[in-house]
């Protein structure tokens, strides 16, 4: 087995933060825990800067920690075999530059070429994980690598120190209070039930706010700037800038800045319930060991509803309230359920299950641990190909 030392990761930002969020997390882990020389090629440095403030948006090439970051748009052209990394990864099937592929075909030995795919709990993923695909012109083979929730997939991204960091943070109320205090939360807010809200604009946020407002429990909802902007603006009665807070009835809604990626974990760890979305935050919510509600990335023909149901089945919380809440939150409903959601009732039921759901989230974590982590699994698979 030859130990790979260099890796090129190609990331196209389709929309939102998930593409670069996942690639950046993955790149950091490859470099920090496996000593790999990573070059991250990314086409949108502005989006990258939102989750990593150190990014210089005008730089064609920059070093961030141990990682070389190349602005994809300005670096294309001809490549020589010497430019090619030992492992080449295209994220979500983004097409890497033709000149790069041509140079890959001239390398001896050929680099390992992987397509790192999107996350789904559906069964077909197991059948496609690690499948090869021959290049039509060059003698090159690309393999598909799927994250997932079973041992027949690549598992999920998880840093080696994550569990210990979370445990330390969650067992230190002063550290949690100091962390939340920097966003302006008062001691009363810190003591209340804390919910983070990260979702797409079409989530029924206004209806949920109303249910919380009319509820009998002191709650605080923490919303990163830019999330559910219309509903949050309407609730606040003013622009949703960081630091703005408004209390109505039993609920306080507080706008936070969009925090760097590592701080987002702390936010999830410090809260009692997390609303997450897309692909990366939903995984982080699973590592937080707290109940979560997933707003899944919408797809044509409601394909995402199928994906959500597959996840809920695998997650197997045996909680009708979690399933119903999650389905209605995503515009679907349980079999035989009413078309329209009763948010007050859904919330009451979910709240009653909260302790059991917290216990379940820890059991689920134990299952996920048995799968190893995606980065180590991917490197093992790469070694098997060399
Ligand atoms: O931003 P997203 O909706 O990204 C989506 C999904 O990945 C989707 O599957 C994909 O197809 C689409 O992009 C193109 O949600 P996601 O995946 O949770 O990514 C958000 C990232 O932003 C994640 O890495 C966490 C990070 N984040 C912060 O760093 N700070 C914050 O304050 C918040 C709210 C998020």
mmCIF file of C-alpha atoms and ligand atoms in Angstrom:
data_model
loop_
_atom_site.group_PDB
_atom_site.id
_atom_site.type_symbol
_atom_site.label_atom_id
_atom_site.label_comp_id
_atom_site.label_asym_id
_atom_site.label_seq_id
_atom_site.Cartn_x
_atom_site.Cartn_y
_atom_site.Cartn_z
ATOM 1 C CA UNK A 1 0.000 0.000 0.000
ATOM 2 C CA UNK A 2 1.339 3.441 -0.915
ATOM 3 C CA UNK A 3 0.516 6.140 1.606
ATOM 4 C CA UNK A 4 -1.147 9.036 -0.189
ATOM 5 C CA UNK A 5 0.203 12.416 0.770
ATOM 6 C CA UNK A 6 -1.676 14.834 -1.436
ATOM 7 C CA UNK A 7 -5.354 15.284 -2.154
ATOM 8 C CA UNK A 8 -7.276 17.699 -4.361
ATOM 9 C CA UNK A 9 -10.884 18.383 -3.417
ATOM 10 C CA UNK A 10 -13.077 20.141 -5.985
ATOM 11 C CA UNK A 11 -16.133 21.995 -4.698
ATOM 12 C CA UNK A 12 -18.765 23.859 -6.697
ATOM 13 C CA UNK A 13 -21.120 25.915 -4.586
ATOM 14 C CA UNK A 14 -24.547 25.138 -6.058
ATOM 15 C CA UNK A 15 -26.383 27.213 -3.474
ATOM 16 C CA UNK A 16 -26.411 27.833 0.255
ATOM 17 C CA UNK A 17 -23.583 26.755 2.538
ATOM 18 C CA UNK A 18 -23.720 22.960 2.519
ATOM 19 C CA UNK A 19 -21.331 22.310 -0.381
ATOM 20 C CA UNK A 20 -18.489 24.383 0.976
ATOM 21 C CA UNK A 21 -19.490 23.597 4.567
ATOM 22 C CA UNK A 22 -18.961 19.887 4.026
ATOM 23 C CA UNK A 23 -15.819 20.321 1.895
ATOM 24 C CA UNK A 24 -14.203 22.672 4.387
ATOM 25 C CA UNK A 25 -14.914 20.367 7.307
ATOM 26 C CA UNK A 26 -13.621 17.371 5.345
ATOM 27 C CA UNK A 27 -10.479 19.235 4.181
ATOM 28 C CA UNK A 28 -9.624 20.286 7.738
ATOM 29 C CA UNK A 29 -9.965 16.762 9.032
ATOM 30 C CA UNK A 30 -7.838 15.286 6.223
ATOM 31 C CA UNK A 31 -5.055 17.748 6.989
ATOM 32 C CA UNK A 32 -5.236 17.837 10.778
ATOM 33 C CA UNK A 33 -5.877 14.195 11.581
ATOM 34 C CA UNK A 34 -4.307 12.393 8.633
ATOM 35 C CA UNK A 35 -1.447 14.697 7.659
ATOM 36 C CA UNK A 36 -2.619 14.940 4.044
ATOM 37 C CA UNK A 37 -1.586 17.932 1.930
ATOM 38 C CA UNK A 38 -4.994 19.186 0.808
ATOM 39 C CA UNK A 39 -5.772 21.609 -1.987
ATOM 40 C CA UNK A 40 -9.360 22.785 -1.867
ATOM 41 C CA UNK A 41 -10.615 24.127 -5.192
ATOM 42 C CA UNK A 42 -13.715 26.237 -4.689
ATOM 43 C CA UNK A 43 -15.593 28.463 -7.128
ATOM 44 C CA UNK A 44 -17.290 30.802 -4.601
ATOM 45 C CA UNK A 45 -15.058 32.435 -2.027
ATOM 46 C CA UNK A 46 -17.789 34.783 -0.780
ATOM 47 C CA UNK A 47 -19.981 31.925 0.441
ATOM 48 C CA UNK A 48 -16.868 30.271 1.882
ATOM 49 C CA UNK A 49 -16.112 33.431 3.868
ATOM 50 C CA UNK A 50 -19.499 33.256 5.647
ATOM 51 C CA UNK A 51 -18.515 30.026 7.391
ATOM 52 C CA UNK A 52 -14.765 30.765 7.555
ATOM 53 C CA UNK A 53 -14.051 34.475 8.131
ATOM 54 C CA UNK A 54 -10.300 33.995 7.359
ATOM 55 C CA UNK A 55 -11.025 33.543 3.634
ATOM 56 C CA UNK A 56 -9.726 36.348 1.369
ATOM 57 C CA UNK A 57 -12.368 36.665 -1.311
ATOM 58 C CA UNK A 58 -9.991 38.095 -3.933
ATOM 59 C CA UNK A 59 -7.161 35.577 -3.622
ATOM 60 C CA UNK A 60 -6.477 33.109 -6.434
ATOM 61 C CA UNK A 61 -4.415 31.005 -4.045
ATOM 62 C CA UNK A 62 -4.280 31.250 -0.265
ATOM 63 C CA UNK A 63 -3.187 29.120 2.615
ATOM 64 C CA UNK A 64 -5.716 28.717 5.434
ATOM 65 C CA UNK A 65 -4.130 26.732 8.221
ATOM 66 C CA UNK A 66 -2.657 23.647 6.584
ATOM 67 C CA UNK A 67 -4.932 23.868 3.547
ATOM 68 C CA UNK A 68 -4.179 25.446 0.181
ATOM 69 C CA UNK A 69 -7.324 27.088 -1.161
ATOM 70 C CA UNK A 70 -7.544 27.793 -4.879
ATOM 71 C CA UNK A 71 -10.212 29.906 -6.475
ATOM 72 C CA UNK A 72 -11.404 27.517 -9.142
ATOM 73 C CA UNK A 73 -12.486 30.129 -11.718
ATOM 74 C CA UNK A 74 -9.069 31.725 -11.941
ATOM 75 C CA UNK A 75 -6.894 28.632 -11.904
ATOM 76 C CA UNK A 76 -8.097 26.531 -14.781
ATOM 77 C CA UNK A 77 -5.926 25.792 -17.795
ATOM 78 C CA UNK A 78 -3.347 23.215 -18.697
ATOM 79 C CA UNK A 79 -2.012 20.831 -16.074
ATOM 80 C CA UNK A 80 1.037 18.580 -16.006
ATOM 81 C CA UNK A 81 1.137 15.185 -14.259
ATOM 82 C CA UNK A 82 3.282 16.815 -11.552
ATOM 83 C CA UNK A 83 0.303 19.064 -10.659
ATOM 84 C CA UNK A 84 -1.980 16.123 -9.951
ATOM 85 C CA UNK A 85 -2.724 14.965 -6.414
ATOM 86 C CA UNK A 86 -2.554 11.331 -5.270
ATOM 87 C CA UNK A 87 -6.272 11.410 -4.501
ATOM 88 C CA UNK A 88 -8.697 13.538 -6.501
ATOM 89 C CA UNK A 89 -12.186 14.106 -5.162
ATOM 90 C CA UNK A 90 -15.067 15.752 -6.924
ATOM 91 C CA UNK A 91 -17.818 16.719 -4.556
ATOM 92 C CA UNK A 92 -21.447 16.070 -5.533
ATOM 93 C CA UNK A 93 -20.462 15.206 -9.096
ATOM 94 C CA UNK A 94 -19.067 18.639 -9.918
ATOM 95 C CA UNK A 95 -17.128 18.347 -13.150
ATOM 96 C CA UNK A 96 -13.430 18.856 -12.598
ATOM 97 C CA UNK A 97 -11.439 20.739 -15.279
ATOM 98 C CA UNK A 98 -10.913 18.687 -18.480
ATOM 99 C CA UNK A 99 -7.211 19.634 -18.472
ATOM 100 C CA UNK A 100 -6.880 18.199 -14.984
ATOM 101 C CA UNK A 101 -8.483 14.915 -16.072
ATOM 102 C CA UNK A 102 -6.202 14.701 -19.106
ATOM 103 C CA UNK A 103 -3.161 15.133 -16.866
ATOM 104 C CA UNK A 104 -4.540 12.504 -14.454
ATOM 105 C CA UNK A 105 -4.514 10.033 -17.349
ATOM 106 C CA UNK A 106 -0.784 10.646 -17.829
ATOM 107 C CA UNK A 107 0.127 9.953 -14.195
ATOM 108 C CA UNK A 108 1.851 6.731 -13.256
ATOM 109 C CA UNK A 109 0.394 5.328 -11.096
ATOM 110 C CA UNK A 110 -2.994 6.894 -11.752
ATOM 111 C CA UNK A 111 -4.439 8.963 -8.920
ATOM 112 C CA UNK A 112 -7.388 7.618 -6.978
ATOM 113 C CA UNK A 113 -10.448 9.431 -8.318
ATOM 114 C CA UNK A 114 -13.569 9.590 -6.198
ATOM 115 C CA UNK A 115 -16.926 11.238 -6.473
ATOM 116 C CA UNK A 116 -18.083 12.089 -2.947
ATOM 117 C CA UNK A 117 -21.859 11.932 -3.066
ATOM 118 C CA UNK A 118 -24.754 13.457 -1.139
ATOM 119 C CA UNK A 119 -26.288 12.045 2.004
ATOM 120 C CA UNK A 120 -29.391 9.889 1.907
ATOM 121 C CA UNK A 121 -30.832 7.211 4.177
ATOM 122 C CA UNK A 122 -32.462 5.445 1.213
ATOM 123 C CA UNK A 123 -31.617 1.786 0.628
ATOM 124 C CA UNK A 124 -30.276 2.180 -2.919
ATOM 125 C CA UNK A 125 -27.246 4.039 -1.524
ATOM 126 C CA UNK A 126 -25.751 0.793 -0.188
ATOM 127 C CA UNK A 127 -25.828 -0.703 -3.701
ATOM 128 C CA UNK A 128 -24.074 2.289 -5.270
ATOM 129 C CA UNK A 129 -21.458 2.939 -2.589
ATOM 130 C CA UNK A 130 -17.906 2.318 -3.996
ATOM 131 C CA UNK A 131 -19.191 1.449 -7.501
ATOM 132 C CA UNK A 132 -16.663 2.131 -10.295
ATOM 133 C CA UNK A 133 -17.261 4.168 -13.441
ATOM 134 C CA UNK A 134 -14.808 4.007 -16.359
ATOM 135 C CA UNK A 135 -13.879 7.195 -18.180
ATOM 136 C CA UNK A 136 -15.158 6.997 -21.794
ATOM 137 C CA UNK A 137 -11.824 8.125 -23.332
ATOM 138 C CA UNK A 138 -8.988 7.773 -20.827
ATOM 139 C CA UNK A 139 -7.841 4.770 -18.900
ATOM 140 C CA UNK A 140 -9.167 6.189 -15.661
ATOM 141 C CA UNK A 141 -11.727 4.848 -13.219
ATOM 142 C CA UNK A 142 -13.745 6.966 -10.882
ATOM 143 C CA UNK A 143 -15.448 5.426 -7.821
ATOM 144 C CA UNK A 144 -18.545 6.670 -6.056
ATOM 145 C CA UNK A 145 -18.310 7.152 -2.334
ATOM 146 C CA UNK A 146 -21.492 7.688 -0.331
ATOM 147 C CA UNK A 147 -21.888 8.973 3.193
ATOM 148 C CA UNK A 148 -24.616 7.179 5.089
ATOM 149 C CA UNK A 149 -26.083 5.620 8.172
ATOM 150 C CA UNK A 150 -25.222 1.923 7.739
ATOM 151 C CA UNK A 151 -22.043 -0.152 7.611
ATOM 152 C CA UNK A 152 -22.523 -0.602 3.859
ATOM 153 C CA UNK A 153 -21.896 3.140 3.363
ATOM 154 C CA UNK A 154 -19.040 5.527 4.146
ATOM 155 C CA UNK A 155 -20.542 6.781 7.452
ATOM 156 C CA UNK A 156 -20.634 10.447 8.449
ATOM 157 C CA UNK A 157 -18.035 13.173 8.871
ATOM 158 C CA UNK A 158 -16.908 13.298 12.489
ATOM 159 C CA UNK A 159 -13.710 14.791 13.854
ATOM 160 C CA UNK A 160 -11.744 12.624 16.298
ATOM 161 C CA UNK A 161 -11.933 15.162 19.130
ATOM 162 C CA UNK A 162 -15.577 16.102 18.594
ATOM 163 C CA UNK A 163 -17.140 13.884 21.247
ATOM 164 C CA UNK A 164 -14.663 14.956 23.926
ATOM 165 C CA UNK A 165 -15.093 18.646 23.069
ATOM 166 C CA UNK A 166 -18.865 18.309 23.234
ATOM 167 C CA UNK A 167 -18.767 16.454 26.559
ATOM 168 C CA UNK A 168 -16.508 19.069 28.095
ATOM 169 C CA UNK A 169 -18.642 21.938 26.871
ATOM 170 C CA UNK A 170 -21.942 20.382 27.906
ATOM 171 C CA UNK A 171 -20.639 19.543 31.366
ATOM 172 C CA UNK A 172 -19.499 23.118 31.973
ATOM 173 C CA UNK A 173 -22.546 25.377 32.520
ATOM 174 C CA UNK A 174 -20.290 28.424 32.975
ATOM 175 C CA UNK A 175 -18.689 27.866 29.551
ATOM 176 C CA UNK A 176 -22.124 27.463 27.970
ATOM 177 C CA UNK A 177 -23.436 30.602 29.681
ATOM 178 C CA UNK A 178 -20.353 32.575 28.583
ATOM 179 C CA UNK A 179 -20.773 31.322 25.017
ATOM 180 C CA UNK A 180 -24.462 32.284 24.874
ATOM 181 C CA UNK A 181 -23.838 35.509 26.799
ATOM 182 C CA UNK A 182 -21.638 36.850 24.009
ATOM 183 C CA UNK A 183 -24.760 36.935 21.797
ATOM 184 C CA UNK A 184 -26.583 39.005 24.413
ATOM 185 C CA UNK A 185 -28.675 36.240 26.009
ATOM 186 C CA UNK A 186 -29.748 37.202 29.514
ATOM 187 C CA UNK A 187 -29.522 34.721 32.432
ATOM 188 C CA UNK A 188 -33.303 34.290 32.130
ATOM 189 C CA UNK A 189 -33.008 33.373 28.455
ATOM 190 C CA UNK A 190 -30.139 31.018 29.219
ATOM 191 C CA UNK A 191 -32.329 29.237 31.783
ATOM 192 C CA UNK A 192 -35.293 28.913 29.380
ATOM 193 C CA UNK A 193 -35.844 26.127 26.831
ATOM 194 C CA UNK A 194 -33.514 27.067 24.000
ATOM 195 C CA UNK A 195 -34.222 26.249 20.396
ATOM 196 C CA UNK A 196 -31.988 27.044 17.414
ATOM 197 C CA UNK A 197 -33.672 27.661 14.093
ATOM 198 C CA UNK A 198 -31.944 26.959 10.757
ATOM 199 C CA UNK A 199 -34.343 26.202 7.910
ATOM 200 C CA UNK A 200 -35.266 27.192 4.363
ATOM 201 C CA UNK A 201 -37.537 30.196 3.765
ATOM 202 C CA UNK A 202 -40.613 28.045 3.031
ATOM 203 C CA UNK A 203 -40.723 26.453 6.527
ATOM 204 C CA UNK A 204 -43.932 27.262 8.453
ATOM 205 C CA UNK A 205 -42.028 29.433 10.925
ATOM 206 C CA UNK A 206 -44.777 32.020 11.493
ATOM 207 C CA UNK A 207 -47.255 29.306 12.534
ATOM 208 C CA UNK A 208 -44.755 27.749 14.915
ATOM 209 C CA UNK A 209 -43.895 31.108 16.467
ATOM 210 C CA UNK A 210 -47.591 31.623 17.103
ATOM 211 C CA UNK A 211 -47.918 28.253 18.848
ATOM 212 C CA UNK A 212 -44.895 29.034 21.006
ATOM 213 C CA UNK A 213 -46.146 32.553 21.740
ATOM 214 C CA UNK A 214 -49.451 31.173 23.002
ATOM 215 C CA UNK A 215 -47.815 28.298 24.880
ATOM 216 C CA UNK A 216 -47.245 28.076 28.616
ATOM 217 C CA UNK A 217 -43.484 27.550 28.613
ATOM 218 C CA UNK A 218 -40.771 30.175 28.713
ATOM 219 C CA UNK A 219 -38.777 29.658 25.517
ATOM 220 C CA UNK A 220 -36.087 31.355 23.507
ATOM 221 C CA UNK A 221 -35.549 30.827 19.791
ATOM 222 C CA UNK A 222 -32.091 31.644 18.420
ATOM 223 C CA UNK A 223 -32.056 32.459 14.720
ATOM 224 C CA UNK A 224 -28.880 33.095 12.720
ATOM 225 C CA UNK A 225 -29.076 36.225 10.594
ATOM 226 C CA UNK A 226 -30.682 35.650 7.212
ATOM 227 C CA UNK A 227 -32.636 32.523 8.207
ATOM 228 C CA UNK A 228 -36.431 32.561 7.664
ATOM 229 C CA UNK A 229 -35.961 36.288 7.118
ATOM 230 C CA UNK A 230 -39.598 37.116 6.309
ATOM 231 C CA UNK A 231 -41.168 35.312 9.273
ATOM 232 C CA UNK A 232 -38.515 36.566 11.670
ATOM 233 C CA UNK A 233 -38.890 40.140 10.423
ATOM 234 C CA UNK A 234 -42.660 39.914 10.860
ATOM 235 C CA UNK A 235 -42.266 38.596 14.410
ATOM 236 C CA UNK A 236 -39.700 41.211 15.387
ATOM 237 C CA UNK A 237 -41.413 44.110 13.646
ATOM 238 C CA UNK A 238 -38.000 45.289 12.476
ATOM 239 C CA UNK A 239 -35.068 44.082 10.376
ATOM 240 C CA UNK A 240 -33.556 40.857 11.691
ATOM 241 C CA UNK A 241 -30.097 42.170 12.514
ATOM 242 C CA UNK A 242 -27.813 40.364 14.966
ATOM 243 C CA UNK A 243 -28.600 41.368 18.544
ATOM 244 C CA UNK A 244 -32.256 42.187 17.877
ATOM 245 C CA UNK A 245 -34.587 40.411 20.316
ATOM 246 C CA UNK A 246 -38.305 40.545 20.854
ATOM 247 C CA UNK A 247 -40.514 38.792 23.329
ATOM 248 C CA UNK A 248 -44.154 37.985 22.574
ATOM 249 C CA UNK A 249 -46.136 35.859 24.984
ATOM 250 C CA UNK A 250 -43.999 32.927 26.095
ATOM 251 C CA UNK A 251 -41.382 33.152 23.338
ATOM 252 C CA UNK A 252 -38.364 35.363 22.827
ATOM 253 C CA UNK A 253 -36.873 35.386 19.345
ATOM 254 C CA UNK A 254 -33.279 36.510 19.214
ATOM 255 C CA UNK A 255 -31.215 37.081 16.061
ATOM 256 C CA UNK A 256 -27.614 35.870 16.162
ATOM 257 C CA UNK A 257 -24.828 36.584 13.728
ATOM 258 C CA UNK A 258 -24.060 33.802 11.264
ATOM 259 C CA UNK A 259 -21.285 32.211 13.324
ATOM 260 C CA UNK A 260 -18.106 30.409 12.163
ATOM 261 C CA UNK A 261 -18.560 26.672 11.695
ATOM 262 C CA UNK A 262 -16.956 25.598 15.004
ATOM 263 C CA UNK A 263 -19.185 27.990 16.955
ATOM 264 C CA UNK A 264 -22.249 26.610 15.216
ATOM 265 C CA UNK A 265 -21.512 23.261 16.894
ATOM 266 C CA UNK A 266 -21.430 24.978 20.275
ATOM 267 C CA UNK A 267 -24.761 26.590 19.553
ATOM 268 C CA UNK A 268 -26.269 23.168 18.876
ATOM 269 C CA UNK A 269 -24.640 21.686 21.982
ATOM 270 C CA UNK A 270 -25.918 24.516 24.200
ATOM 271 C CA UNK A 271 -29.540 24.221 23.034
ATOM 272 C CA UNK A 272 -32.355 21.832 23.928
ATOM 273 C CA UNK A 273 -33.779 21.373 20.447
ATOM 274 C CA UNK A 274 -32.243 22.184 17.081
ATOM 275 C CA UNK A 275 -33.963 22.899 13.810
ATOM 276 C CA UNK A 276 -31.423 22.096 11.103
ATOM 277 C CA UNK A 277 -31.467 21.771 7.347
ATOM 278 C CA UNK A 278 -29.662 20.533 4.241
ATOM 279 C CA UNK A 279 -26.877 18.072 4.797
ATOM 280 C CA UNK A 280 -24.139 19.330 7.071
ATOM 281 C CA UNK A 281 -26.116 20.906 9.912
ATOM 282 C CA UNK A 282 -28.358 17.841 10.161
ATOM 283 C CA UNK A 283 -25.257 15.707 10.715
ATOM 284 C CA UNK A 284 -23.911 18.144 13.302
ATOM 285 C CA UNK A 285 -27.263 17.969 15.097
ATOM 286 C CA UNK A 286 -26.860 14.199 15.317
ATOM 287 C CA UNK A 287 -23.441 14.616 16.942
ATOM 288 C CA UNK A 288 -24.893 17.192 19.360
ATOM 289 C CA UNK A 289 -26.861 14.487 21.168
ATOM 290 C CA UNK A 290 -30.007 16.621 21.280
ATOM 291 C CA UNK A 291 -33.404 16.230 19.600
ATOM 292 C CA UNK A 292 -33.587 17.865 16.185
ATOM 293 C CA UNK A 293 -36.043 18.627 13.416
ATOM 294 C CA UNK A 294 -34.732 18.381 9.879
ATOM 295 C CA UNK A 295 -35.791 20.762 7.114
ATOM 296 C CA UNK A 296 -34.623 18.746 4.154
ATOM 297 C CA UNK A 297 -33.327 20.381 0.955
ATOM 298 C CA UNK A 298 -36.345 20.594 -1.389
ATOM 299 C CA UNK A 299 -36.273 18.636 -4.641
ATOM 300 C CA UNK A 300 -38.541 18.364 -7.669
ATOM 301 C CA UNK A 301 -41.564 16.066 -7.456
ATOM 302 C CA UNK A 302 -41.252 16.011 -3.662
ATOM 303 C CA UNK A 303 -38.382 13.542 -3.855
ATOM 304 C CA UNK A 304 -37.180 14.999 -0.589
ATOM 305 C CA UNK A 305 -40.266 13.648 1.185
ATOM 306 C CA UNK A 306 -39.163 10.138 0.256
ATOM 307 C CA UNK A 307 -35.700 10.900 1.614
ATOM 308 C CA UNK A 308 -37.119 12.311 4.819
ATOM 309 C CA UNK A 309 -39.331 9.274 5.385
ATOM 310 C CA UNK A 310 -36.344 6.989 4.748
ATOM 311 C CA UNK A 311 -34.351 8.897 7.347
ATOM 312 C CA UNK A 312 -37.130 8.866 9.938
ATOM 313 C CA UNK A 313 -37.490 5.136 9.472
ATOM 314 C CA UNK A 314 -33.768 4.545 9.926
ATOM 315 C CA UNK A 315 -33.536 6.936 12.843
ATOM 316 C CA UNK A 316 -36.318 4.863 14.410
ATOM 317 C CA UNK A 317 -36.997 7.124 17.349
ATOM 318 C CA UNK A 318 -40.335 5.341 17.820
ATOM 319 C CA UNK A 319 -41.832 8.768 18.433
ATOM 320 C CA UNK A 320 -45.024 9.498 16.530
ATOM 321 C CA UNK A 321 -44.662 13.126 17.582
ATOM 322 C CA UNK A 322 -41.184 13.493 16.035
ATOM 323 C CA UNK A 323 -42.328 11.845 12.813
ATOM 324 C CA UNK A 324 -45.475 13.965 12.567
ATOM 325 C CA UNK A 325 -43.712 17.223 13.429
ATOM 326 C CA UNK A 326 -40.903 16.517 10.940
ATOM 327 C CA UNK A 327 -43.297 15.619 8.136
ATOM 328 C CA UNK A 328 -45.531 18.674 8.597
ATOM 329 C CA UNK A 329 -42.461 20.922 8.941
ATOM 330 C CA UNK A 330 -41.483 19.724 5.461
ATOM 331 C CA UNK A 331 -44.923 20.120 3.889
ATOM 332 C CA UNK A 332 -45.812 16.420 4.110
ATOM 333 C CA UNK A 333 -48.002 14.605 6.627
ATOM 334 C CA UNK A 334 -48.201 11.185 8.274
ATOM 335 C CA UNK A 335 -50.274 8.479 6.634
ATOM 336 C CA UNK A 336 -53.907 9.087 7.485
ATOM 337 C CA UNK A 337 -53.043 12.464 9.070
ATOM 338 C CA UNK A 338 -54.855 15.729 8.361
ATOM 339 C CA UNK A 339 -53.600 17.839 5.443
ATOM 340 C CA UNK A 340 -53.165 20.882 7.644
ATOM 341 C CA UNK A 341 -50.929 21.018 10.659
ATOM 342 C CA UNK A 342 -52.120 21.952 14.120
ATOM 343 C CA UNK A 343 -48.861 23.446 15.366
ATOM 344 C CA UNK A 344 -49.965 23.890 18.964
ATOM 345 C CA UNK A 345 -50.881 20.191 19.205
ATOM 346 C CA UNK A 346 -47.752 19.086 17.338
ATOM 347 C CA UNK A 347 -45.596 21.107 19.698
ATOM 348 C CA UNK A 348 -47.356 19.806 22.822
ATOM 349 C CA UNK A 349 -46.784 16.225 21.674
ATOM 350 C CA UNK A 350 -43.161 16.810 20.709
ATOM 351 C CA UNK A 351 -42.458 18.525 24.018
ATOM 352 C CA UNK A 352 -43.872 15.555 25.911
ATOM 353 C CA UNK A 353 -41.414 13.278 24.077
ATOM 354 C CA UNK A 354 -38.379 15.517 24.534
ATOM 355 C CA UNK A 355 -36.660 13.529 27.298
ATOM 356 C CA UNK A 356 -37.133 10.243 25.431
ATOM 357 C CA UNK A 357 -35.872 11.862 22.229
ATOM 358 C CA UNK A 358 -32.761 13.124 23.990
ATOM 359 C CA UNK A 359 -32.066 9.570 25.210
ATOM 360 C CA UNK A 360 -32.675 8.240 21.720
ATOM 361 C CA UNK A 361 -30.280 10.740 20.149
ATOM 362 C CA UNK A 362 -27.507 9.317 22.363
ATOM 363 C CA UNK A 363 -28.388 5.733 21.414
ATOM 364 C CA UNK A 364 -28.323 6.769 17.763
ATOM 365 C CA UNK A 365 -24.874 8.254 18.258
ATOM 366 C CA UNK A 366 -23.644 4.927 19.633
ATOM 367 C CA UNK A 367 -24.881 3.273 16.443
ATOM 368 C CA UNK A 368 -23.168 5.910 14.284
ATOM 369 C CA UNK A 369 -19.895 5.348 16.128
ATOM 370 C CA UNK A 370 -19.858 1.721 15.022
ATOM 371 C CA UNK A 371 -19.591 2.954 11.395
ATOM 372 C CA UNK A 372 -16.285 4.795 11.904
ATOM 373 C CA UNK A 373 -15.999 8.239 10.334
ATOM 374 C CA UNK A 374 -16.312 9.172 6.690
ATOM 375 C CA UNK A 375 -12.803 10.612 6.307
ATOM 376 C CA UNK A 376 -11.033 7.550 7.719
ATOM 377 C CA UNK A 377 -13.334 5.227 5.770
ATOM 378 C CA UNK A 378 -12.661 7.118 2.547
ATOM 379 C CA UNK A 379 -8.896 7.013 3.047
ATOM 380 C CA UNK A 380 -9.036 3.271 3.741
ATOM 381 C CA UNK A 381 -10.989 2.754 0.546
ATOM 382 C CA UNK A 382 -8.509 4.943 -1.377
ATOM 383 C CA UNK A 383 -5.600 2.853 -0.069
ATOM 384 C CA UNK A 384 -7.342 -0.310 -1.245
ATOM 385 C CA UNK A 385 -7.374 1.109 -4.802
ATOM 386 C CA UNK A 386 -3.694 1.997 -4.976
HETATM 387 O O1 LIG B 1 -26.833 25.744 3.666
HETATM 388 P P1 LIG B 1 -27.529 24.462 3.443
HETATM 389 O O2 LIG B 1 -28.933 24.560 3.083
HETATM 390 O O3 LIG B 1 -26.767 23.631 2.345
HETATM 391 C C1 LIG B 1 -27.425 22.848 1.363
HETATM 392 C C2 LIG B 1 -27.404 21.419 1.658
HETATM 393 O O4 LIG B 1 -26.123 20.943 1.897
HETATM 394 C C3 LIG B 1 -28.013 20.666 0.489
HETATM 395 O O5 LIG B 1 -28.021 19.298 0.736
HETATM 396 C C4 LIG B 1 -27.215 20.970 -0.739
HETATM 397 O O6 LIG B 1 -27.673 20.267 -1.817
HETATM 398 C C5 LIG B 1 -27.315 22.449 -0.946
HETATM 399 O O7 LIG B 1 -26.761 23.111 0.178
HETATM 400 C C6 LIG B 1 -26.599 22.855 -2.186
HETATM 401 O O8 LIG B 1 -27.450 23.579 4.789
HETATM 402 P P2 LIG B 1 -26.241 22.735 5.422
HETATM 403 O O9 LIG B 1 -25.898 21.567 4.595
HETATM 404 O O10 LIG B 1 -26.621 22.476 6.793
HETATM 405 O O11 LIG B 1 -25.004 23.713 5.431
HETATM 406 C C7 LIG B 1 -24.917 24.820 6.277
HETATM 407 C C8 LIG B 1 -23.476 25.059 6.698
HETATM 408 O O12 LIG B 1 -23.371 26.324 7.322
HETATM 409 C C9 LIG B 1 -22.977 24.034 7.720
HETATM 410 O O13 LIG B 1 -21.628 23.708 7.451
HETATM 411 C C10 LIG B 1 -23.072 24.773 9.046
HETATM 412 C C11 LIG B 1 -22.766 26.166 8.593
HETATM 413 N N1 LIG B 1 -23.238 27.227 9.480
HETATM 414 C C12 LIG B 1 -22.304 28.052 10.080
HETATM 415 O O14 LIG B 1 -21.085 27.855 9.908
HETATM 416 N N2 LIG B 1 -22.738 29.088 10.865
HETATM 417 C C13 LIG B 1 -24.057 29.326 11.105
HETATM 418 O O15 LIG B 1 -24.394 30.283 11.835
HETATM 419 C C14 LIG B 1 -25.007 28.440 10.492
HETATM 420 C C15 LIG B 1 -26.485 28.650 10.734
HETATM 421 C C16 LIG B 1 -24.575 27.419 9.682
#
